[in-house]
XYZ file of C-alpha atoms in Angstrom:
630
model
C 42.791 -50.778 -20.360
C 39.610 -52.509 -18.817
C 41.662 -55.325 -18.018
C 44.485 -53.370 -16.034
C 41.430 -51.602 -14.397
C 39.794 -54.548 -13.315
C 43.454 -55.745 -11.921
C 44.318 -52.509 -9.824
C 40.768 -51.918 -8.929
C 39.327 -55.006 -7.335
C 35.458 -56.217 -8.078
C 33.553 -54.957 -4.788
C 31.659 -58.434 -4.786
C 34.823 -60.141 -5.436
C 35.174 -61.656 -1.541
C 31.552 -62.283 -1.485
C 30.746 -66.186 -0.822
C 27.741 -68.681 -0.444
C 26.309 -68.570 2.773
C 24.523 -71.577 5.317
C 21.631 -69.619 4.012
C 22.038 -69.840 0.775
C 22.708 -73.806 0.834
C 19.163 -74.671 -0.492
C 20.111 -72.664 -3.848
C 23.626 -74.947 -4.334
C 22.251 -77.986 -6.270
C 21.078 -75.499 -8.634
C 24.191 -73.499 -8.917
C 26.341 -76.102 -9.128
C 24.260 -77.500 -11.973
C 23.612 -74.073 -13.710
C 27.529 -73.515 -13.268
C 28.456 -76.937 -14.737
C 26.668 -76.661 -18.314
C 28.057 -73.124 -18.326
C 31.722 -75.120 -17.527
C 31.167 -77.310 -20.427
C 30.340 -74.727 -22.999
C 33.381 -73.084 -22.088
C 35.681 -76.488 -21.673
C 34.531 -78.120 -25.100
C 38.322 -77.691 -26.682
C 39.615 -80.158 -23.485
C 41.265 -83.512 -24.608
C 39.908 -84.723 -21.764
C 35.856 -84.517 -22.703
C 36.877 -86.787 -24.916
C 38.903 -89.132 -23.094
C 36.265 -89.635 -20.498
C 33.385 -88.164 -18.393
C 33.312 -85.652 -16.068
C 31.217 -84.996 -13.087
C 30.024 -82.639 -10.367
C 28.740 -83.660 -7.237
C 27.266 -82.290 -3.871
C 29.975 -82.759 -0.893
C 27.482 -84.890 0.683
C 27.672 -87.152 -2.471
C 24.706 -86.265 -4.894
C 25.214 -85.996 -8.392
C 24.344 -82.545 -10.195
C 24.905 -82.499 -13.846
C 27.441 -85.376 -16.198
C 29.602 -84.273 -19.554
C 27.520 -86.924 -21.522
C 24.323 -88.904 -20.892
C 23.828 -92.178 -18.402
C 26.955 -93.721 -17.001
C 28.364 -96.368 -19.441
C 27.358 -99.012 -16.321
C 26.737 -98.763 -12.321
C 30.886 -99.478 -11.756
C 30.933 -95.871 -13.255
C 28.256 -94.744 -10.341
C 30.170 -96.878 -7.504
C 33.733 -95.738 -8.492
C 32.552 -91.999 -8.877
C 31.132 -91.502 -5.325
C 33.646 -93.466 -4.169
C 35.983 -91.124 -5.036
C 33.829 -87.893 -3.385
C 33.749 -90.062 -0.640
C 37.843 -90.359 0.055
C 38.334 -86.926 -0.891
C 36.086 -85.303 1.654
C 37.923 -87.814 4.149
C 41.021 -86.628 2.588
C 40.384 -82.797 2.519
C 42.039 -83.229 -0.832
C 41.840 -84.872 -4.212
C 41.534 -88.672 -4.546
C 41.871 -91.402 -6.771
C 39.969 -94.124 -6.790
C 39.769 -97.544 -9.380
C 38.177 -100.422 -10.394
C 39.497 -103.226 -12.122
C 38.010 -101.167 -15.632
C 37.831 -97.423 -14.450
C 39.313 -94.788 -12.576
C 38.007 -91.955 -10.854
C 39.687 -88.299 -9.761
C 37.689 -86.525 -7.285
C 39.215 -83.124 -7.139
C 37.867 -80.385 -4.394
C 35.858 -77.448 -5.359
C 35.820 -75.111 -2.574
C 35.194 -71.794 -1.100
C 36.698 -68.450 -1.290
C 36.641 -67.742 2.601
C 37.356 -70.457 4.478
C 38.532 -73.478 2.083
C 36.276 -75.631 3.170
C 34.769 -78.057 0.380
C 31.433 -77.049 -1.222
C 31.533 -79.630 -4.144
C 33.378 -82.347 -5.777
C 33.889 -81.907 -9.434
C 34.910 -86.155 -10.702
C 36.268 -87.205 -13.945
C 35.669 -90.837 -14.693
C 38.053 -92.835 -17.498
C 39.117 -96.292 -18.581
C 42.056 -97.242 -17.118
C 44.852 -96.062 -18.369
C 43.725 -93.343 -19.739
C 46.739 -90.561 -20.469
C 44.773 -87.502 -18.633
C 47.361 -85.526 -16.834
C 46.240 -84.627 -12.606
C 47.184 -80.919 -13.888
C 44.610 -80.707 -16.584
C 42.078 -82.063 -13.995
C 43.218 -79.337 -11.583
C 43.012 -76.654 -14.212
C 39.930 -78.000 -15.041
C 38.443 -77.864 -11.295
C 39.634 -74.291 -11.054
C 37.656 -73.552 -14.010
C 34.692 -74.765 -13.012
C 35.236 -73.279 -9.845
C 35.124 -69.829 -11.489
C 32.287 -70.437 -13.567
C 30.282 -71.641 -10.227
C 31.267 -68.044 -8.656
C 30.671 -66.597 -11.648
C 26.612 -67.663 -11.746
C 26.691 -67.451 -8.119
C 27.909 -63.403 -8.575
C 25.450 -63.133 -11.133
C 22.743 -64.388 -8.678
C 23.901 -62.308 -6.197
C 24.291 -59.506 -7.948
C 20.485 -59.893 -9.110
C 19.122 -60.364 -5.777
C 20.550 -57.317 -4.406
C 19.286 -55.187 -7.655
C 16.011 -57.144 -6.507
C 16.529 -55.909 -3.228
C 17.634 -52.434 -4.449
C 14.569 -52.440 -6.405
C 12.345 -53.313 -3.786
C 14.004 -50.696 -1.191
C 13.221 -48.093 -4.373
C 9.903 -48.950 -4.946
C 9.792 -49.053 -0.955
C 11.166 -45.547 -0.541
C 9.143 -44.530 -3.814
C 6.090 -45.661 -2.246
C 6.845 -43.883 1.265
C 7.348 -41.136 -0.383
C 4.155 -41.363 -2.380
C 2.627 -42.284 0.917
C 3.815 -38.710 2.297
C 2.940 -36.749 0.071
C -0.933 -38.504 -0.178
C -1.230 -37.703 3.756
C 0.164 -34.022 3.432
C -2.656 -33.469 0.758
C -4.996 -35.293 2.798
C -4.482 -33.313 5.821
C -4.123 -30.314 3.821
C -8.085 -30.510 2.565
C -10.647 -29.177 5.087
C -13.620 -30.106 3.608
C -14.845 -33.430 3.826
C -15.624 -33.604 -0.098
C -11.941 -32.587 -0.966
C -10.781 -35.226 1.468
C -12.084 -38.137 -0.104
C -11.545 -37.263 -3.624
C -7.786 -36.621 -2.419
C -7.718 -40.332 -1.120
C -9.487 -42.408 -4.029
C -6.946 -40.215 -6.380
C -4.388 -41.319 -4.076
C -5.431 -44.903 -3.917
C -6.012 -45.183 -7.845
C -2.358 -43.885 -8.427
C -0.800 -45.901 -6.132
C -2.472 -49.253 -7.300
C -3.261 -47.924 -10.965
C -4.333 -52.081 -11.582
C -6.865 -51.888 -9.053
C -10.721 -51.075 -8.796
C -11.200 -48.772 -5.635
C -14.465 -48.107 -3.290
C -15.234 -46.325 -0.279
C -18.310 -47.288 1.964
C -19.042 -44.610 4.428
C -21.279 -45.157 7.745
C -21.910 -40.844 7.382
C -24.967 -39.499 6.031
C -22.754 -38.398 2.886
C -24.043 -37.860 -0.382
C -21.574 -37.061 -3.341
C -22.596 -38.649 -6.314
C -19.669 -40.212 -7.044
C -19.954 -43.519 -7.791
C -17.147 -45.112 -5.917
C -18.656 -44.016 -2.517
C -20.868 -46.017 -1.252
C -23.171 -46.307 1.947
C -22.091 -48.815 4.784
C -25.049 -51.567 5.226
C -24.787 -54.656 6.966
C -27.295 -56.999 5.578
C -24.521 -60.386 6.227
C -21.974 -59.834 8.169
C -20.086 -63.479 8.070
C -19.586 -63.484 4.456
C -19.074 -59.609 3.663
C -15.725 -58.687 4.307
C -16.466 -54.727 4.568
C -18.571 -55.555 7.266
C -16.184 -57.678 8.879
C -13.502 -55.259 8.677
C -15.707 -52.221 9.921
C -17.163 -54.256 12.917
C -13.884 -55.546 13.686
C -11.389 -52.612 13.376
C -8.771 -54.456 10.860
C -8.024 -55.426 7.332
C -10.275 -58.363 5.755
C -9.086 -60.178 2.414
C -10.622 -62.568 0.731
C -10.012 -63.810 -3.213
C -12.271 -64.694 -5.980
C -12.589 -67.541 -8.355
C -10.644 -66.283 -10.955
C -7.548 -65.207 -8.401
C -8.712 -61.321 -8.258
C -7.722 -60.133 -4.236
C -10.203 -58.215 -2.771
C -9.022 -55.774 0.665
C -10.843 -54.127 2.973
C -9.315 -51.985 5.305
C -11.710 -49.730 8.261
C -10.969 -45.826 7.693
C -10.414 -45.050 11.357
C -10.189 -41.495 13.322
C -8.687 -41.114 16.682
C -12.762 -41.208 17.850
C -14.815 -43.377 16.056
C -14.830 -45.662 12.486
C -16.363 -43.707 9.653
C -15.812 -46.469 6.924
C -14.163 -48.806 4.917
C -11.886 -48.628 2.170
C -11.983 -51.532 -0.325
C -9.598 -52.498 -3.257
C -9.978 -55.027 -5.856
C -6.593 -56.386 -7.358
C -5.804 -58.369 -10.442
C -4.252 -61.796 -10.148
C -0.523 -61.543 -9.350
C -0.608 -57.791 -9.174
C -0.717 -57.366 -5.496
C 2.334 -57.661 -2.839
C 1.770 -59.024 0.504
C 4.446 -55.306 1.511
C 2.260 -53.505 0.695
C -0.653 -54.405 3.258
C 0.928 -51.657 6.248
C 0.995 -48.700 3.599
C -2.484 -49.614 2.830
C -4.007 -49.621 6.533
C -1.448 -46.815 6.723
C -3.566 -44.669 4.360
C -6.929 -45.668 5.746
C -5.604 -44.537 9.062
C -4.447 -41.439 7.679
C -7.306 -40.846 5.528
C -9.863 -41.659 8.837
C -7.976 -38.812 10.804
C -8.057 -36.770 7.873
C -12.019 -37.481 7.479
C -12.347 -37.248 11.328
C -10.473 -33.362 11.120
C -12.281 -32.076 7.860
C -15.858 -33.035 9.547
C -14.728 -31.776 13.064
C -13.819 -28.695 10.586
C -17.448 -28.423 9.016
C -18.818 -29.336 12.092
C -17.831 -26.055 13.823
C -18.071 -23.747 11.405
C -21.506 -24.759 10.511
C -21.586 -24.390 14.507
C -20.296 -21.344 14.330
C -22.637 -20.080 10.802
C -25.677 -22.147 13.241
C -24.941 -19.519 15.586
C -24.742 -16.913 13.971
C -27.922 -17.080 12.155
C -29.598 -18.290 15.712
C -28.406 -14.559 16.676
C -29.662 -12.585 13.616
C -32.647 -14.527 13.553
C -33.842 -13.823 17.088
C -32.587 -10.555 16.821
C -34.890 -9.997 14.203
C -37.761 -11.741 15.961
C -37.547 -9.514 19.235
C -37.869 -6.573 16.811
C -41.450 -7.389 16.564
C -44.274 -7.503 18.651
C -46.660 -8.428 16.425
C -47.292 -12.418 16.219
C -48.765 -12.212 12.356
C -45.171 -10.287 11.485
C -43.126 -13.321 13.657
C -44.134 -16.169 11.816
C -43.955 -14.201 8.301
C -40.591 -13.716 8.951
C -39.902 -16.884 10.514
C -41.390 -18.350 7.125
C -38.648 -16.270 4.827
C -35.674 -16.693 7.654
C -36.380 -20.737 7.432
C -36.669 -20.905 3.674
C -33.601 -19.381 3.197
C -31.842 -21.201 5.810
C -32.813 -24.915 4.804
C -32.527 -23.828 1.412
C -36.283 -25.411 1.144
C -38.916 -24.898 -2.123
C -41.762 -24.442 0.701
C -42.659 -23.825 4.299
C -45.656 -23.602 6.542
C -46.433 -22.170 9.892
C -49.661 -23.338 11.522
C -51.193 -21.929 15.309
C -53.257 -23.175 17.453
C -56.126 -21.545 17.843
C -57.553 -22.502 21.671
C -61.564 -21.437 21.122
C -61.903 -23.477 17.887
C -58.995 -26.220 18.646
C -58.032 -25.880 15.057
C -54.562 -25.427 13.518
C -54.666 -22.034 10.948
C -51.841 -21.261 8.914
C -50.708 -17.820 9.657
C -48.131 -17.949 7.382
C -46.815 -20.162 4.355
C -45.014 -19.073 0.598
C -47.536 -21.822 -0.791
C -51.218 -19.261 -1.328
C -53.531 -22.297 -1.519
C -52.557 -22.908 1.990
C -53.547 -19.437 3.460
C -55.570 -19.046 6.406
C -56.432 -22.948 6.301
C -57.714 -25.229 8.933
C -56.840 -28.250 10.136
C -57.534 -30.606 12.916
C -55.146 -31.556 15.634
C -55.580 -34.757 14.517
C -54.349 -34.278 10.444
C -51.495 -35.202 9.071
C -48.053 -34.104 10.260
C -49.609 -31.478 12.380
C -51.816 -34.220 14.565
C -48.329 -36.324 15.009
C -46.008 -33.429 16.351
C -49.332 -32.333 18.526
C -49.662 -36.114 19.985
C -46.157 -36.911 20.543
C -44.884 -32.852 21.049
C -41.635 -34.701 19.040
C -40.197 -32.927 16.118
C -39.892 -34.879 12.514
C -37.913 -36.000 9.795
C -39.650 -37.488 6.569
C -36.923 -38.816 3.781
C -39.375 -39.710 1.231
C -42.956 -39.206 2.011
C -43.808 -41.249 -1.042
C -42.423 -44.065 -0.201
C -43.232 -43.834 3.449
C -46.922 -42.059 3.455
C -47.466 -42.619 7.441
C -50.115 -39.822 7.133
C -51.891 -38.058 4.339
C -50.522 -34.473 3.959
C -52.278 -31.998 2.313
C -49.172 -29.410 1.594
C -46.635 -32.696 0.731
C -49.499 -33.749 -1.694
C -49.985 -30.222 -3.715
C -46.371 -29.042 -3.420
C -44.718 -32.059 -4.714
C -42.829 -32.251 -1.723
C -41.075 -35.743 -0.982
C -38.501 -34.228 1.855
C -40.006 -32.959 4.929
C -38.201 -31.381 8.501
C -41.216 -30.373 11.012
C -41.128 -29.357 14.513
C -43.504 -27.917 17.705
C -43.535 -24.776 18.885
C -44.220 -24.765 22.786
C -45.080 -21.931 24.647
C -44.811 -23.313 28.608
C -44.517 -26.874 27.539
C -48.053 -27.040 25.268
C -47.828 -27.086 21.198
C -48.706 -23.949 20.397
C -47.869 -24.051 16.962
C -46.089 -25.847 14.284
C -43.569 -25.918 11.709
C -43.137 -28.022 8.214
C -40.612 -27.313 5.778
C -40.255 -29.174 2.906
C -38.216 -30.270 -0.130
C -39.458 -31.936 -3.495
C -35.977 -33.713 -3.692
C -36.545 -36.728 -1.298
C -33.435 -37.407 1.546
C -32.990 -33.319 1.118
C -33.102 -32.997 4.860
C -30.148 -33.585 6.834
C -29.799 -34.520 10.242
C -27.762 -31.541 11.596
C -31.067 -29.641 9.797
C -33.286 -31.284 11.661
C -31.647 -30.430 14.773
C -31.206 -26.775 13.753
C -34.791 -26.334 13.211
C -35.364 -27.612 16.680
C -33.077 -25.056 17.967
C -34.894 -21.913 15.697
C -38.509 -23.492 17.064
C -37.158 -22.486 19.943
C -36.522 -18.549 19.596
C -39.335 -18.605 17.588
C -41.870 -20.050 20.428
C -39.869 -17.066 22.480
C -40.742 -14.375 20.196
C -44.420 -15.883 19.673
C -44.520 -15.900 23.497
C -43.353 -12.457 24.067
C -46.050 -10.952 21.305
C -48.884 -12.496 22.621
C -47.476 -11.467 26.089
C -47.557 -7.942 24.811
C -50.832 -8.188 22.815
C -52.630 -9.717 26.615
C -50.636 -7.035 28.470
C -51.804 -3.970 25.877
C -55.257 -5.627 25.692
C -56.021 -5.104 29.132
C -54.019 -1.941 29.160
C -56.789 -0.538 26.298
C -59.590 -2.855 27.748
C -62.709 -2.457 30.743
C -62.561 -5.533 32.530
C -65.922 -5.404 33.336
C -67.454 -4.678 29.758
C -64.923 -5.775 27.129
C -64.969 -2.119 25.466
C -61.830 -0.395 25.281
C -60.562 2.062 27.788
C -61.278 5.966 27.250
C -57.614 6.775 26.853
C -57.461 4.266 24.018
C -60.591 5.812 22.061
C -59.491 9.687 22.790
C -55.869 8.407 20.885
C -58.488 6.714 18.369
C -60.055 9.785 17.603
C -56.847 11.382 17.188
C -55.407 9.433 14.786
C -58.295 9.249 12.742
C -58.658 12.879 12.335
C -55.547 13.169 11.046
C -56.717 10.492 8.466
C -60.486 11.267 7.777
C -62.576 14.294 6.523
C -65.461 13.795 9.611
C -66.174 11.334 11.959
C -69.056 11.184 14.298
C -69.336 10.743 18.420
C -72.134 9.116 20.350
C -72.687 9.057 24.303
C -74.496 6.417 25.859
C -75.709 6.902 29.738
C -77.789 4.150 31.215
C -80.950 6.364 33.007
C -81.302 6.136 36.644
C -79.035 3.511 36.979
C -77.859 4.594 40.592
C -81.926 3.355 41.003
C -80.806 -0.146 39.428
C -77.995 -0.219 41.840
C -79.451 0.741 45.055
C -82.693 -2.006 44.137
C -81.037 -4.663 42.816
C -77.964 -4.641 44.174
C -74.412 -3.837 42.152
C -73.957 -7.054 40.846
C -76.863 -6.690 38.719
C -75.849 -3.471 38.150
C -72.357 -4.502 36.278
C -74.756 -7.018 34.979
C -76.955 -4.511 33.044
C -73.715 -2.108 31.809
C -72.485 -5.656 30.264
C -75.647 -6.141 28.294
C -75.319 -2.288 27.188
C -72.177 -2.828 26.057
C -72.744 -5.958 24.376
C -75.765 -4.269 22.644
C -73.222 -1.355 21.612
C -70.474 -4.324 20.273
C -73.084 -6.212 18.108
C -74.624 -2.650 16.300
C -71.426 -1.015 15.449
C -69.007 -1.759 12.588
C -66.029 -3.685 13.540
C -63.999 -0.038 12.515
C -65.793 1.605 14.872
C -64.659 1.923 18.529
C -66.555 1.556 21.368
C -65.300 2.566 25.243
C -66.336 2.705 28.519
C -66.770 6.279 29.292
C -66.591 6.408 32.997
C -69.539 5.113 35.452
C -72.679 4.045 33.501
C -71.618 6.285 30.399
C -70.276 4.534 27.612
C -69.002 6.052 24.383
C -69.031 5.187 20.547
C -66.536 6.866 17.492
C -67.854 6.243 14.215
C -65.006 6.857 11.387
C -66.336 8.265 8.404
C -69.989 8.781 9.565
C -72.055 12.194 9.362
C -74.505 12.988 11.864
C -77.512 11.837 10.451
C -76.247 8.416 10.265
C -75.091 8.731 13.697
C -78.529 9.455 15.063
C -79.676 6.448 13.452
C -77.351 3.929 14.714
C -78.028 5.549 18.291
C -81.754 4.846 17.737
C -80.882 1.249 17.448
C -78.742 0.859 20.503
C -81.626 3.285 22.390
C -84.492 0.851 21.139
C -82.487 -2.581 21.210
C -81.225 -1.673 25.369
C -85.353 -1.053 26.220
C -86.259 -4.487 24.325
C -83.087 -6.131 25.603
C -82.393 -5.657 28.873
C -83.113 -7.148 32.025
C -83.657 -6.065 34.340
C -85.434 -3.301 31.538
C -83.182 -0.282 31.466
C -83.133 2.778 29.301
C -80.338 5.106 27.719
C -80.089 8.685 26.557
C -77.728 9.488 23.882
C -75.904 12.711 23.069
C -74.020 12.836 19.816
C -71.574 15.568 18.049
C -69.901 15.310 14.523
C -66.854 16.985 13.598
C -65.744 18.285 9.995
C -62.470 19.206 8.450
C -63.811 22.490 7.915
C -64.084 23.282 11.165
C -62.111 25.573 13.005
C -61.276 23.463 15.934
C -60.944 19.808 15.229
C -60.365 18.246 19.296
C -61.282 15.681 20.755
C -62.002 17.707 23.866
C -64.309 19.831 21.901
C -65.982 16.457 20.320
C -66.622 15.332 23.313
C -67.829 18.545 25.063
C -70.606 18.862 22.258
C -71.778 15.229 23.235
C -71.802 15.907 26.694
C -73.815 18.968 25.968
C -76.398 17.076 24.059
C -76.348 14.236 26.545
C -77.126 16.911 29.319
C -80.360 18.307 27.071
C -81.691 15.006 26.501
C -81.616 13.915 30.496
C -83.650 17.334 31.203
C -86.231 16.484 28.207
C -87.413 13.035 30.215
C -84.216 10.884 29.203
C -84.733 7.601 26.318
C -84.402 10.081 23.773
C -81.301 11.598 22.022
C -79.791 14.897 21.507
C -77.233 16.158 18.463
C -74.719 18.653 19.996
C -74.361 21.576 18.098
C -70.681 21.859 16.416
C -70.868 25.257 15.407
C-alpha cells in the first residue's frame, strides 16, 4: 500500500538536483554515497572480481571498494578511463597490457550532464558483464541522490527551523514591545525589559547601566560612569550610538547595545553569553529591543515628567493659596515649614530670616525645638553660602562632603540636604534647608521644585511685611513712634471686653505753645519725642501708649487700678522734669474704669481723664489729677 502510494503520488523533492552552489559539498557526497553503495552492493560478483571506484568528473578520486591500488597501472588506467568518458559523454573502456578499466557516467537528474564517474578496475579478462556495471552505476547513482535528499531535506528543516525560531522570536519580540509600551512608569518599564531580555536569552547574564538619576535597588541596574572609555565597551557603545562586542578568555561574548529614545541616549543594555550559545541573527532583534525599550524609557519618563508637572503645579497652587491667606509673616513660614515637609517627604526642615538691625539669621520656624528662635551669622554654615552666592543647594551626603559645619545636619542626623534663598527685591531675605538622614534622598527635579516654592513663599513673606509696614504706619505717629488714637480707642475696646478694669492716663506737656514760639518747632517735635520716649521706656510692653492730639499724649494700662496708675504717672511726671531738654513739665489726668460700672466707654474713660487733666492745669500744672468715675 505504501509502495503503490509512493508510485501514484510522486516524492515532492523527487526533481530536486545539486546545484553550482552546492558543488563544494560533492566530494563529500559522492564519498558519503559510495560507502553507503557498498553496504548495499556487498552480494555483487563483481566486488569480488575486481575494484570499483568513484571519481570527481574533473578526475579526483573519492572513495575505492578495497584499500591502495594493487600498483600505479591501476591509478593510470583508472583516470584514464574518466578521462575518455567525459570526452565521450558516455562510458569507456580503457586497458593495459594487465588491467582494464570501465568508466561508466553518473549523472544528473535535470540536465544529463556528468557529475561523477563511478570506475571498476579488473585483470584482464575478467568475465564482468557491461550490464552489471550499468546496474551497478545506477545504483550508486540512487544512493548519491539518496544522501544528497537526505541533506537536502535537513537543510531545509534547518532552514524551517531557523525561519521558526525566527518567527518565534519576532513574535516574542512583539509581544516584549507591546508590554513595554504598555508600562507608564519608568520602574515597570525596565523590569518589563530585563524580564524580556532574560527570557529571550535564558543562557545569558543581563545588565542595564542608566545615565538617569535612577535608583531601584535592583541589582542588575547599574549607573553609567566613564572612568576608560577605550577599553569599556558600555562606554563605547553609549558615546558612540551602536552595538560594541567584545569576548573573554574563556569564549564568553559580551554585547552592549545604547538604549536610545527618539531625543537623547538614556543607557546601555549589556548581555553576557556563554560560549557557542549566541547567534550572529540575532544581533538586529537585540538593538531592536534597546531601541524599543529607549522609546519606551523616553515615553514612561516624559509620562512622570508631566504628571509630576502637573502634581508640581498643583501643589504650587494650593500652597500659595494658602500662603496669601495670611498676613502674618510668623504664620507664613510655619506653614511653609509643614507644606515643605510633606512635600519632600523630608524628616526635618528649617526656616531662618534675616533680621536687618542685628544682621543675624533667626529661625522663625523649624519641626526640630533645639533650633527655635536661634541665631546665626551670615557667615555659618549653609546659611552664609546661599547668602554669599544668593544660589540655591544640593548636598548628597554631607558626611562625606562636609564643605561647611552645620549645626542642624550635625544634631538631626541629616546626611541629605535641598536649601534655597528667599529674595524679597533681589536681597536674601531668608532661607530654607530641608533635610533627609538617608544620604542622595534629594532629587534633582526636588531641588528645582523648592526653588520654585522659595519663590511664592518670598511673595507671601513680601506681602506680610508689606501689610505689617503699611498697618504700622496706619496705627503709628510719625513723629513720636506711639500709636495713633484710633488704634488705642479700638485697644481699649477690646480689652474691656476681656478685662475686669483697666486704667487711663493723660499726659499734656505745660506751656508748650511757650517752647514752640522760643525755641522754634523743631525743638518743639524734639521735646514731644523725648516725652514719648520717656512714656515707651516706663510702661509695660502690654500697655499702649498714643499720641493724643497736639502736645497730649495718652497711656491704657490693662489690668491696673487707679492707685497704681497714679504711681506710674508720677514716674513719667518726675522722669520728663529730670529728662528733658530743653526742661519741660507735664500734668497728668487719669480715670479707671470697673466692670461694675454702669457705663463701661471709652468716651466716658476718656472724658473723666480729660476732666482731671483740666483740674490739674488750674491747680499750677506738674501735678496730677484722678477723674472721678462715679
Amino acid at each position: 500500500m505504501v509502495n503503490e502510494w509512493m508510485v501514484e503520488q510522486p516524492i515532492w523533492f523527487a526533481n530536486e538536483d545539486i546545484h553550482e552552489a552546492d558543488e563544494p559539498y560533492l566530494p563529500n557526497l559522492l564519498a558519503e554515497s559510495f560507502s553507503s553503495w557498498k553496504r548495499e552492493a556487498g552480494d555483487l560478483s563483481s566486488l569480488r572480481a575486481g575494484q570499483y571506484r568513484v571519481y570527481t568528473k574533473d578526475g579526483r578520486w573519492q572513495g575505492a571498494t578495497r584499500g591502495e591500488a594493487e600498483d600505479e597501472e591501476v591509478d593510470v588506467v583508472a583516470a584514464a578511463a574518466v578521462e575518455s568518458a567525459m570526452k565521450l559523454d558516455d562510458a569507456s573502456v580503457v586497458s593495459t597490457a594487465q588491467w582494464d578499466a570501465t568508466a561508466i557516467p553518473i549523472r544528473r537528474r535535470r540536465d544529463r550532464s556528468i557529475l561523477a564517474m563511478l570506475v571498476f578496475c579488473a585483470r584482464r579478462g575478467t568475465p564482468v558483464t557491461r550490464n552489471e556495471l550499468e546496474s551497478a552505476a545506477l545504483h550508486y547513482r540512487s544512493c548519491f541522490y539518496r544522501s544528497f535528499e537526505h541533506v537536502f531535506v535537513r537543510d531545509l528543516l534547518l532552514q524551517q527551523e531557523r525561519t521558526d525560531k525566527e518567527a518565534d522570536r519576532r513574535e516574542a519580540l512583539f509581544l516584549a514591545a507591546k508590554r513595554l509600551y504598555d508600562q507608564t512608569d519608568v520602574t515597570s518599564v525596565l523590569t518589563e525589559m530585563l524580564y524580556s531580555l532574560e527570557t529571550l536569552y535564558p543562557n545569558s547574564e543581563v545588565h542595564l547601566y542608566l545615565s538617569q538619576d535612577y535608583v531601584d535597588g535592583d541589582p542588575r541596574i547599574k549607573p553609567l560612569m566613564f572612568k576608560n572609555t577605550a577599553h569599556d565597551i558600555v562606554a563605547k557603545a553609549f558615546l558612540g550610538g551602536k552595538p560594541a562586542m567584545e569576548f573573554e578568555r574563556d569564549g564568553t561574548m559580551r554585547l552592549a547595545v545604547p538604549m536610545t529614545g527618539k531625543q537623547a541616549a538614556y543607557g546601555v543594555l549589556c548581555i553576557l553569553v556563554e560560549r557557542g550559545k549566541w547567534d550572529e541573527s540575532d544581533l538586529p532583534a537585540f538593538q531592536l529591543l534597546g531601541d524599543t525599550a529607549g522609546t519606551a524609557f523616553e515615553n514612561a519618563k516624559l509620562y512622570e515628567q508631566s504628571n509630576l508637572l502637573i502634581n508640581e503645579l498643583r501643589l504650587i497652587n494650593e500652597m500659595t493659596k494658602r500662603l496669601n491667606q495670611s498676613l502674618r509673616v510668623k504664620e507664613i513660614f510655619q506653614f511653609a515649614t509643614n507644606e515643605l515637609l510633606t512635600i519632600f517627604e523630608a524628616d526635618y526642615c528649617c526656616v531662618l530670616q534675616l533680621d536687618k538691625p542685628t544682621n543675624r539669621f533667626i529661625v522663625k520656624s523649624s519641626n526640630v525645638p533645639a533650633m527655635a528662635s536661634e541665631q546665626f551669622s551670615p557667615e555659618y554654615g549653609f546659611c552664609g553660602i546661599i547668602y554669599r552666592t544668593k544660589e540655591p543647594l544640593i548636598i548628597s551626603d554631607y558626611w562625606n562632603t562636609r564643605v561647611v559645619t552645620s549645626k542642624l545636619m550635625d544634631n538631626t542626623g541629616s546626611r541629605s540636604l535641598i536649601a534655597t534663598p528667599i529674595f524679597v527685591d533681589g536681597e536674601v531675605v531668608g532661607v530654607i534647608l530641608v533635610t533627609h538622614k538617608v544620604p542622595n534622598f534629594f532629587s534633582y527635579d526636588n531641588y528645582k521644585l523648592l526653588q520654585v516654592m522659595s519663590t511664592h513663599i518670598g511673595l507671601a513673606f513680601t506681602n506680610a511685611s508689606l501689610h505689617a509696614e503699611v498697618r504700622r504706619m496706619v496705627i503709628t505717629d510719625n513723629l513720636t513712634g506711639l500709636h495713633a488714637r484710633h488704634y488705642l480707642d479700638e485697644q481699649i475696646q477690646s480689652r474691656q471686653r476681656k478685662d475686669s478694669f483697666g486704667s487711663l492716663i493723660l499726659v499734656d506737656i505745660d506751656y508748650f505753645k511757650r517752647v514752640n514760639d522760643t525755641y522754634g518747632h523743631q525743638v518743639g517735635d524734639r521735646i514731644l519725642i523725648q516725652v514719648s520716649n520717656i512714656i515707651s521706656s516706663t510702661i509695660r510692653q502690654g500697655d499702649i501708649a498714643a499720641r493724643w492730639g497736639g502736645e497730649e499724649l495718652a497711656v491704657y494700662l490693662p489690668g491696673i487700678r487707679t492707685d497704681q496708675a497714679l504711681r506710674i504717672a508720677e514716674r513719667i511726671r518726675a522722669q520728663v522734669a529730670e529728662e528733658t531738654d530743653p526742661s519741660v513739665t507735664v500734668s497728668c489726668g487719669v480715670s479707671e474704669w470697673t466692670f461694675d460700672n454702669e457705663k463701661i466707654s471709652v468716651e466716658s474713660l476718656f472724658y473723666r481723664a480729660d476732666m482731671a487733666l483740666y483740674e490739674a492745669k488750674h491747680k499750677g500744672r506738674n501735678c496730677i489729677m484722678v477723674g472721678d468715675h462715679h
